[in-house]
Coordinates of C-alpha atoms in Angstrom, one line a residue:
X1 CA 0.0 0.0 0.0
X2 CA 2.8 2.4 1.0
X3 CA 5.6 1.2 -1.3
X4 CA 6.4 4.2 -3.4
X5 CA 9.5 3.1 -5.5
X6 CA 10.5 6.7 -5.9
X7 CA 11.6 7.0 -2.3
X8 CA 11.6 3.6 -0.6
X9 CA 14.0 0.8 -1.4
X10 CA 12.2 -1.9 0.5
X11 CA 8.8 -2.0 2.3
X12 CA 7.4 -4.8 4.4
X13 CA 4.4 -3.3 6.1
X14 CA 1.6 -5.4 7.6
X15 CA -0.5 -3.5 10.1
X16 CA -2.9 -5.1 12.5
X17 CA -6.2 -3.6 13.6
X18 CA -5.8 -4.2 17.3
X19 CA -2.3 -2.7 17.6
X20 CA -0.9 0.8 18.1
X21 CA 2.2 1.7 16.2
X22 CA 5.2 4.0 16.7
X23 CA 8.0 4.8 14.3
X24 CA 11.7 4.2 14.7
X25 CA 14.0 6.4 12.6
X26 CA 17.7 5.4 12.6
X27 CA 20.3 2.8 11.8
X28 CA 19.4 -0.9 12.3
X29 CA 22.1 -1.1 15.1
X30 CA 19.6 0.5 17.5
X31 CA 16.5 -1.2 16.3
X32 CA 16.8 -3.8 19.1
X33 CA 15.9 -1.1 21.6
X34 CA 12.4 -0.9 20.2
X35 CA 11.3 -3.9 22.2
X36 CA 11.9 -1.9 25.3
X37 CA 10.1 1.1 23.8
X38 CA 7.1 -1.2 23.0
X39 CA 6.9 -2.4 26.5
X40 CA 7.2 1.1 27.9
X41 CA 4.4 2.5 25.8
X42 CA 2.2 -0.5 26.6
X43 CA 2.9 -0.2 30.3
X44 CA 2.0 3.6 30.3
X45 CA -0.9 3.7 27.8
X46 CA -2.2 0.2 27.9
X47 CA -2.8 -1.9 24.7
X48 CA -0.3 -3.5 22.3
X49 CA 2.4 -1.3 20.7
X50 CA 4.6 -2.4 17.8
X51 CA 7.3 -0.7 15.9
X52 CA 7.6 0.4 12.3
X53 CA 11.3 0.8 11.6
X54 CA 12.6 3.2 9.0
X55 CA 16.3 2.4 8.4
X56 CA 19.0 3.1 5.8
X57 CA 20.5 -0.4 6.1
X58 CA 20.3 -2.6 2.9
X59 CA 20.2 -6.2 4.2
X60 CA 19.1 -9.6 3.0
X61 CA 17.0 -10.2 6.2
X62 CA 15.6 -8.0 8.9
X63 CA 14.8 -8.9 12.6
X64 CA 11.1 -8.3 12.2
X65 CA 8.3 -7.2 9.9
X66 CA 7.3 -3.6 9.3
X67 CA 10.5 -2.3 7.9
X68 CA 11.0 0.6 5.4
X69 CA 14.4 1.1 3.9
X70 CA 15.4 4.6 2.6
X71 CA 18.9 5.1 1.2
X72 CA 19.4 7.2 -1.9
X73 CA 23.1 6.4 -2.0
X74 CA 22.4 2.7 -2.2
X75 CA 19.7 3.3 -4.8
X76 CA 22.1 5.3 -7.0
X77 CA 24.8 2.6 -6.7
X78 CA 22.4 -0.1 -7.6
X79 CA 21.2 1.9 -10.6
X80 CA 24.7 2.3 -11.9
X81 CA 26.1 -1.1 -11.2
X82 CA 23.0 -3.5 -10.6
X83 CA 24.7 -4.5 -7.3
X84 CA 23.2 -4.3 -3.9
X85 CA 25.4 -2.1 -1.7
X86 CA 25.6 -1.8 2.1
X87 CA 26.6 1.8 2.6
X88 CA 26.1 4.3 5.5
X89 CA 24.4 7.6 5.1
X90 CA 25.2 10.7 7.1
X91 CA 22.6 10.8 9.9
X92 CA 21.4 14.3 9.0
X93 CA 21.0 13.4 5.3
X94 CA 19.0 10.2 6.2
X95 CA 16.7 12.2 8.6
X96 CA 16.1 14.7 5.8
X97 CA 15.3 12.0 3.3
X98 CA 12.9 10.3 5.7
X99 CA 11.1 13.6 6.4
X100 CA 10.8 14.3 2.6
X101 CA 9.5 10.8 1.8
X102 CA 5.9 10.9 0.5
X103 CA 5.6 7.3 1.6
X104 CA 6.6 8.0 5.1
X105 CA 4.4 11.1 5.4
X106 CA 1.3 9.2 4.2
X107 CA 2.0 6.5 6.7
X108 CA 2.5 9.0 9.5
X109 CA -0.7 10.8 8.6
X110 CA -2.7 7.6 8.5
X111 CA -1.4 6.5 11.9
X112 CA -2.1 9.9 13.5
X113 CA -5.6 9.8 12.1
X114 CA -6.1 6.2 13.4
X115 CA -4.4 6.5 16.8
X116 CA -4.7 10.2 17.7
X117 CA -0.9 10.5 18.2
X118 CA 2.3 9.0 16.8
X119 CA 5.4 8.5 18.9
X120 CA 8.7 8.6 17.0
X121 CA 11.7 6.9 18.6
X122 CA 15.2 7.9 17.4
X123 CA 18.8 6.8 17.9
X124 CA 19.9 10.4 17.5
X125 CA 17.7 13.6 17.6
X126 CA 18.5 15.8 14.6
X127 CA 17.1 19.1 13.4
X128 CA 16.6 17.6 9.9
X129 CA 14.0 15.2 11.2
X130 CA 11.1 17.5 10.3
X131 CA 8.8 14.5 10.4
X132 CA 8.7 14.9 14.2
X133 CA 7.1 18.4 13.8
X134 CA 3.9 17.1 12.2
X135 CA 0.8 17.8 14.3
X136 CA 0.1 14.7 16.4
X137 CA 3.7 13.5 16.3
X138 CA 5.8 13.2 19.5
X139 CA 9.5 12.7 19.5
X140 CA 10.8 10.2 22.1
X141 CA 14.2 11.8 22.5
X142 CA 15.8 15.2 23.2
X143 CA 14.9 18.2 21.1
X144 CA 16.9 18.1 17.9
X145 CA 18.5 21.5 17.9
X146 CA 19.6 21.2 21.6
X147 CA 21.2 17.8 20.8
X148 CA 22.9 19.1 17.8
X149 CA 24.5 22.0 19.7
X150 CA 25.8 19.6 22.4
X151 CA 27.3 17.3 19.8
X152 CA 29.6 20.2 18.8
X153 CA 32.9 19.4 20.6
X154 CA 33.9 23.1 20.9
X155 CA 30.6 23.8 22.6
X156 CA 31.2 21.0 25.0
X157 CA 34.6 22.2 26.0
X158 CA 33.4 25.8 26.6
X159 CA 30.2 24.8 28.6
X160 CA 32.0 22.2 30.7
X161 CA 35.1 24.2 31.6
X162 CA 35.6 24.2 35.3
X163 CA 33.0 21.5 35.9
X164 CA 34.9 18.4 34.7
X165 CA 38.6 17.8 34.2
X166 CA 39.6 18.8 30.6
X167 CA 42.8 18.2 28.7
X168 CA 44.8 21.2 27.5
X169 CA 43.3 22.4 24.2
X170 CA 43.5 25.2 21.6
X171 CA 40.8 26.4 19.2
X172 CA 41.9 27.0 15.6
X173 CA 39.6 29.0 13.4
X174 CA 41.1 27.9 10.1
X175 CA 43.8 25.6 8.7
X176 CA 46.5 28.3 9.0
X177 CA 45.8 28.6 12.7
X178 CA 45.8 24.9 12.9
X179 CA 49.4 24.7 11.5
X180 CA 50.7 27.5 13.6
X181 CA 49.1 26.0 16.8
X182 CA 50.5 22.6 16.2
X183 CA 54.0 24.1 15.7
X184 CA 53.5 26.1 18.9
X185 CA 52.5 23.3 21.2
X186 CA 54.5 20.4 19.8
X187 CA 57.6 21.1 22.0
X188 CA 55.5 20.7 25.1
X189 CA 52.9 18.1 23.9
X190 CA 55.5 15.5 23.2
X191 CA 53.2 12.5 23.6
X192 CA 51.0 13.5 20.7
X193 CA 48.4 15.9 19.5
X194 CA 44.7 15.1 19.0
X195 CA 43.2 17.0 16.0
X196 CA 39.5 17.2 15.5
X197 CA 36.8 19.2 13.8
X198 CA 33.8 20.3 15.9
X199 CA 31.6 17.4 14.8
X200 CA 33.3 14.0 14.9
X201 CA 32.5 10.5 16.0
X202 CA 34.1 7.0 16.1
X203 CA 37.3 8.3 14.5
X204 CA 35.7 10.3 11.7
X205 CA 36.9 13.9 11.4
X206 CA 39.6 13.4 13.9
X207 CA 43.2 12.0 14.1
X208 CA 46.3 11.9 16.2
X209 CA 49.7 13.2 15.2
X210 CA 53.1 12.9 16.9
X211 CA 54.8 15.8 15.1
X212 CA 54.0 18.9 13.0
X213 CA 55.3 17.0 9.9
X214 CA 52.6 14.4 10.2
X215 CA 50.0 17.1 9.7
X216 CA 51.2 17.5 6.1
X217 CA 50.4 13.9 5.5
X218 CA 46.7 14.6 6.3
X219 CA 46.2 17.1 3.5
X220 CA 44.0 18.2 1.9
X221 CA 42.4 19.6 5.1
X222 CA 39.0 21.4 4.9
X223 CA 38.9 25.1 5.5
X224 CA 37.1 24.7 8.7
X225 CA 37.4 25.3 12.5
X226 CA 39.5 22.7 14.3
X227 CA 40.5 22.2 17.9
X228 CA 43.6 20.4 19.1
X229 CA 44.2 18.9 22.5
X230 CA 47.1 17.3 24.3
X231 CA 47.2 13.5 23.7
X232 CA 47.4 11.8 27.1
X233 CA 48.8 8.2 27.2
X234 CA 46.3 5.9 28.9
X235 CA 45.2 2.3 29.2
X236 CA 41.4 2.7 29.9
X237 CA 38.7 4.6 28.0
X238 CA 35.6 4.4 30.2
X239 CA 32.2 5.2 28.8
X240 CA 29.1 6.1 30.9
X241 CA 25.4 6.0 29.9
X242 CA 22.9 8.2 31.6
X243 CA 19.5 9.8 31.4
X244 CA 18.7 13.5 32.0
X245 CA 15.3 14.1 33.5
X246 CA 16.1 17.7 34.3
X247 CA 19.1 19.6 35.7
X248 CA 18.5 18.2 39.2
X249 CA 17.6 14.7 38.1
X250 CA 20.3 12.7 36.3
X251 CA 20.4 8.9 36.3
X252 CA 23.7 7.0 35.7
X253 CA 23.3 3.5 34.4
X254 CA 26.7 1.8 34.4
X255 CA 30.3 2.1 33.2
X256 CA 31.9 0.1 30.5
X257 CA 35.4 0.2 28.9
X258 CA 35.6 1.2 25.3
X259 CA 37.8 -0.7 22.8
X260 CA 39.6 2.0 20.8
X261 CA 41.7 1.2 17.7
X262 CA 44.4 3.5 16.2
X263 CA 44.0 6.0 19.1
X264 CA 40.6 7.3 18.3
X265 CA 38.4 4.7 16.5
X266 CA 35.6 3.1 18.6
X267 CA 35.1 -0.6 18.0
X268 CA 33.2 -1.8 21.0
X269 CA 32.8 -2.0 24.8
X270 CA 33.2 -4.4 27.6
X271 CA 31.5 -4.7 31.0
X272 CA 32.3 -4.7 33.9
X273 CA 34.8 -1.9 33.7
X274 CA 38.4 -2.5 34.8
X275 CA 38.5 0.7 36.8
X276 CA 39.0 0.6 40.5
X277 CA 36.0 1.3 42.7
X278 CA 37.4 4.8 43.5
X279 CA 37.9 5.6 39.8
X280 CA 34.4 4.4 38.9
X281 CA 32.9 6.6 41.6
X282 CA 34.8 9.6 40.3
X283 CA 33.8 8.9 36.7
X284 CA 30.1 8.5 37.7
X285 CA 30.1 11.9 39.4
X286 CA 31.8 13.6 36.5
X287 CA 29.2 12.1 34.2
X288 CA 26.5 13.4 36.5
X289 CA 27.9 16.9 36.3
X290 CA 27.8 16.7 32.5
X291 CA 24.2 15.5 32.7
X292 CA 23.3 18.5 34.9
X293 CA 24.8 20.8 32.4
X294 CA 22.8 19.2 29.6
X295 CA 19.7 19.5 31.8
X296 CA 20.2 23.2 32.3
X297 CA 20.2 23.7 28.5
X298 CA 16.9 21.9 28.1
X299 CA 18.3 18.5 27.1
X300 CA 16.0 15.6 28.1
X301 CA 16.8 12.0 27.4
X302 CA 19.7 9.5 27.1
X303 CA 23.2 10.6 26.7
X304 CA 26.7 9.1 26.7
X305 CA 29.9 10.4 28.2
X306 CA 33.5 9.3 27.5
X307 CA 36.6 9.7 29.6
X308 CA 40.2 8.4 29.8
X309 CA 42.2 7.4 32.8
X310 CA 45.9 8.0 32.5
X311 CA 48.7 5.9 34.0
X312 CA 48.7 7.9 37.2
X313 CA 45.0 7.3 37.7
X314 CA 44.0 10.8 36.6
X315 CA 40.6 11.1 34.9
X316 CA 40.0 13.4 31.9
X317 CA 36.8 14.2 30.1
X318 CA 36.8 13.3 26.3
X319 CA 33.3 14.0 24.9
X320 CA 29.6 14.0 25.4
X321 CA 27.4 11.9 23.0
X322 CA 24.1 13.8 23.0
X323 CA 22.3 10.7 21.8
X324 CA 22.1 7.0 22.5
X325 CA 25.5 5.3 22.0
X326 CA 26.9 1.9 21.2
X327 CA 26.4 0.5 24.7
X328 CA 22.7 1.4 25.1
X329 CA 21.2 -2.1 24.3
X330 CA 23.7 -3.8 26.5
X331 CA 23.1 -1.3 29.4
X332 CA 19.3 -2.0 29.0
X333 CA 19.9 -5.7 29.3
X334 CA 22.3 -5.2 32.2
X335 CA 19.8 -3.2 34.2
X336 CA 17.1 -5.7 33.4
X337 CA 19.1 -8.6 34.8
X338 CA 20.6 -6.7 37.8
X339 CA 17.6 -4.9 39.2
X340 CA 14.1 -5.9 40.5
X341 CA 11.5 -6.7 37.9
X342 CA 9.4 -3.5 38.1
X343 CA 12.4 -1.1 38.0
X344 CA 12.0 1.3 35.1
X345 CA 14.1 0.6 32.0
X346 CA 16.2 3.2 30.3
X347 CA 13.6 3.6 27.6
X348 CA 10.9 4.2 30.3
X349 CA 13.2 6.8 31.9
X350 CA 13.7 8.5 28.6
X351 CA 9.9 8.6 28.0
X352 CA 9.3 10.3 31.4
X353 CA 12.2 12.7 30.9
X354 CA 10.9 13.9 27.5
X355 CA 7.2 13.8 28.2
X356 CA 7.1 14.8 31.9
X357 CA 10.4 16.6 32.4
X358 CA 11.4 14.2 35.2
X359 CA 12.5 10.6 35.7
X360 CA 10.0 8.1 37.0
X361 CA 9.9 6.8 40.6
X362 CA 11.4 3.5 41.5
X363 CA 14.6 3.8 39.5
X364 CA 17.8 2.3 40.9
X365 CA 21.4 2.8 40.0
X366 CA 23.9 -0.1 40.1
X367 CA 27.1 0.9 41.9
X368 CA 29.1 -2.3 41.6
X369 CA 30.0 -4.9 39.0
X370 CA 27.5 -7.7 38.8
X371 CA 28.8 -11.1 39.8
X372 CA 28.6 -13.7 37.1
X373 CA 27.7 -11.2 34.2
X374 CA 30.2 -10.0 31.6
X375 CA 29.6 -8.7 28.2
X376 CA 31.6 -7.4 25.3
X377 CA 30.8 -6.0 21.8
X378 CA 32.8 -5.6 18.7
X379 CA 31.8 -3.5 15.7
X380 CA 33.4 -4.9 12.5
X381 CA 33.8 -2.0 10.1
X382 CA 35.5 -2.4 6.7
X383 CA 38.1 0.0 5.5
X384 CA 37.9 -0.9 1.8
X385 CA 35.1 -2.2 -0.4
X386 CA 34.4 -5.9 0.1
X387 CA 31.8 -8.5 -1.1
X388 CA 30.1 -10.9 1.2
X389 CA 30.4 -14.6 0.3
X390 CA 27.5 -15.9 2.4
X391 CA 25.0 -14.7 5.0
X392 CA 25.6 -14.9 8.8
X393 CA 22.1 -15.0 10.2
X394 CA 21.2 -13.9 13.7
X395 CA 19.7 -17.0 15.3
X396 CA 18.9 -15.5 18.7
X397 CA 17.9 -12.2 20.2
X398 CA 20.6 -10.3 22.1
X399 CA 18.3 -9.8 25.1
X400 CA 17.9 -13.6 25.3
X401 CA 21.7 -14.0 25.7
X402 CA 21.6 -12.0 28.9
X403 CA 18.7 -13.9 30.2
X404 CA 20.3 -17.3 29.5
X405 CA 23.6 -16.4 31.1
X406 CA 22.1 -14.6 34.1
X407 CA 19.1 -16.7 34.8
X408 CA 19.4 -20.1 33.0
X409 CA 22.9 -21.2 34.0
X410 CA 24.4 -20.9 30.5
X411 CA 28.2 -20.3 30.8
X412 CA 28.7 -18.1 27.7
X413 CA 27.0 -17.2 24.4
X414 CA 27.8 -15.2 21.3
X415 CA 25.8 -13.9 18.3
X416 CA 26.6 -11.9 15.2
X417 CA 24.0 -9.3 14.4
X418 CA 23.3 -7.0 11.4
X419 CA 25.3 -8.9 8.8
X420 CA 24.1 -7.5 5.4
X421 CA 23.6 -10.9 3.7
X422 CA 24.9 -12.9 0.7
X423 CA 26.6 -11.2 -2.2
X424 CA 26.4 -7.7 -0.8
X425 CA 28.9 -5.0 -1.7
X426 CA 30.0 -3.3 1.6
X427 CA 31.4 0.2 1.2
X428 CA 34.4 1.5 3.3
X429 CA 33.3 2.8 6.7
X430 CA 30.2 0.5 6.8
X431 CA 29.4 -2.2 9.3
X432 CA 29.9 -5.8 8.2
X433 CA 28.3 -6.9 11.5
X434 CA 28.5 -6.6 15.2
X435 CA 29.7 -9.3 17.6
X436 CA 27.9 -9.6 21.0
X437 CA 29.3 -11.9 23.7
X438 CA 27.8 -12.5 27.1
X439 CA 29.4 -14.8 29.7
X440 CA 30.0 -15.5 33.3
X441 CA 33.7 -14.7 33.0
X442 CA 36.1 -12.6 30.9
X443 CA 38.0 -15.5 29.4
X444 CA 35.0 -17.2 27.7
X445 CA 33.7 -13.7 26.6
X446 CA 37.0 -12.8 24.9
X447 CA 37.3 -16.1 23.1
X448 CA 33.8 -15.7 21.8
X449 CA 34.6 -12.2 20.5
X450 CA 37.7 -13.6 18.7
X451 CA 35.5 -16.3 17.1
X452 CA 32.9 -13.8 16.0
X453 CA 35.6 -11.5 14.4
X454 CA 37.1 -14.5 12.6
X455 CA 33.7 -15.6 11.3
X456 CA 33.0 -12.1 9.9
X457 CA 36.4 -11.8 8.3
X458 CA 35.9 -15.2 6.6
X459 CA 32.6 -14.1 5.2
X460 CA 34.1 -11.5 2.8
X461 CA 36.3 -11.1 -0.2
X462 CA 38.2 -7.9 -0.7
X463 CA 37.3 -6.2 -4.0
X464 CA 40.3 -5.3 -6.2

């Protein structure tokens, strides 16, 4: 009914009369969170809620029905080559395409007329998602313009100065200032210099250099604002997930350790953190201070906060992720298996933060590592174009892995999720898949991650 081939690559809609629907707009990597959103909406409003997911991911198989795929880049590549490509879109461009889609707008209008209101769940709130401004639509996430401002690294540094421990940094208004600043600080910043544009994530738009000469190897550089900061040698990169209800009400979920490759490229996380109890307490309170600053600016919802801990145990703030981040699903599952049954989930907390300007009663923070529960993730990205030889299907739900290890006596389990399928071209910078391992001990968990990485590597051929 809604499959308009001008703007939708794939449509699998099958709506039921006795069910309420909400939309999810974002990459497939966060689609798993929608089961928690469904339960939250059903608990609060009564009735059965299901998700219609609008994603840019071109895959052979999806985890459920009611999927719409919008990706003009993949469409154009297919038109030119007759090959099915897995390729990432910039988040803002995807949000804009979704909002302009006649198919999506007809669907939203129909659901609003049928239900009276339409909740829209997002991985990241963006100003380009004008769909959320339709009468009767309600965004389950922070307001897009506020989130966008906070994702600017320069804004973060300026707003958090004096509130959390920052590394030495300099702002460079153009490339010429960048070169001169690097020359100026290099005699003192001997361990390295971190260079970044204001908006960067997972290693994109940032890099580390050891000398001014290495900056020449990065040309051509955009005529843009940059900032540089002193690189601090360290062993641990803790990440914290929290929820802002208001400036006085910030929930901290848990702390995990990030796996960083090449100095600044995020590849996954592991729980429990290897930080000492004292270090974890300090990191939690720094993150809470960040959450309060977010709250004062009107931010409501889930956020992430990254730090480093140097060899002397000193903690430094790295960045805020004013959105959900890579550990959100695992944090949801951790809280579900560590806390009493009726404790609000992270998705329920975000709902109350956005709708009621406060967090719900009954929430509990976990202060310690959970005995007998470890998890680790690994995001397998490709750095060159590859072709998949076969499909690695997801045979279990990630949430079930946690339940089996925590409640059913299973020693360890691993799954590979979000593999694009058989004979797919995967573009550089795109995900080939994600490995999730849950275990009662670190040794089994690490072995399972290695196995998953091997399986993903074996599933591809590098295109010449």
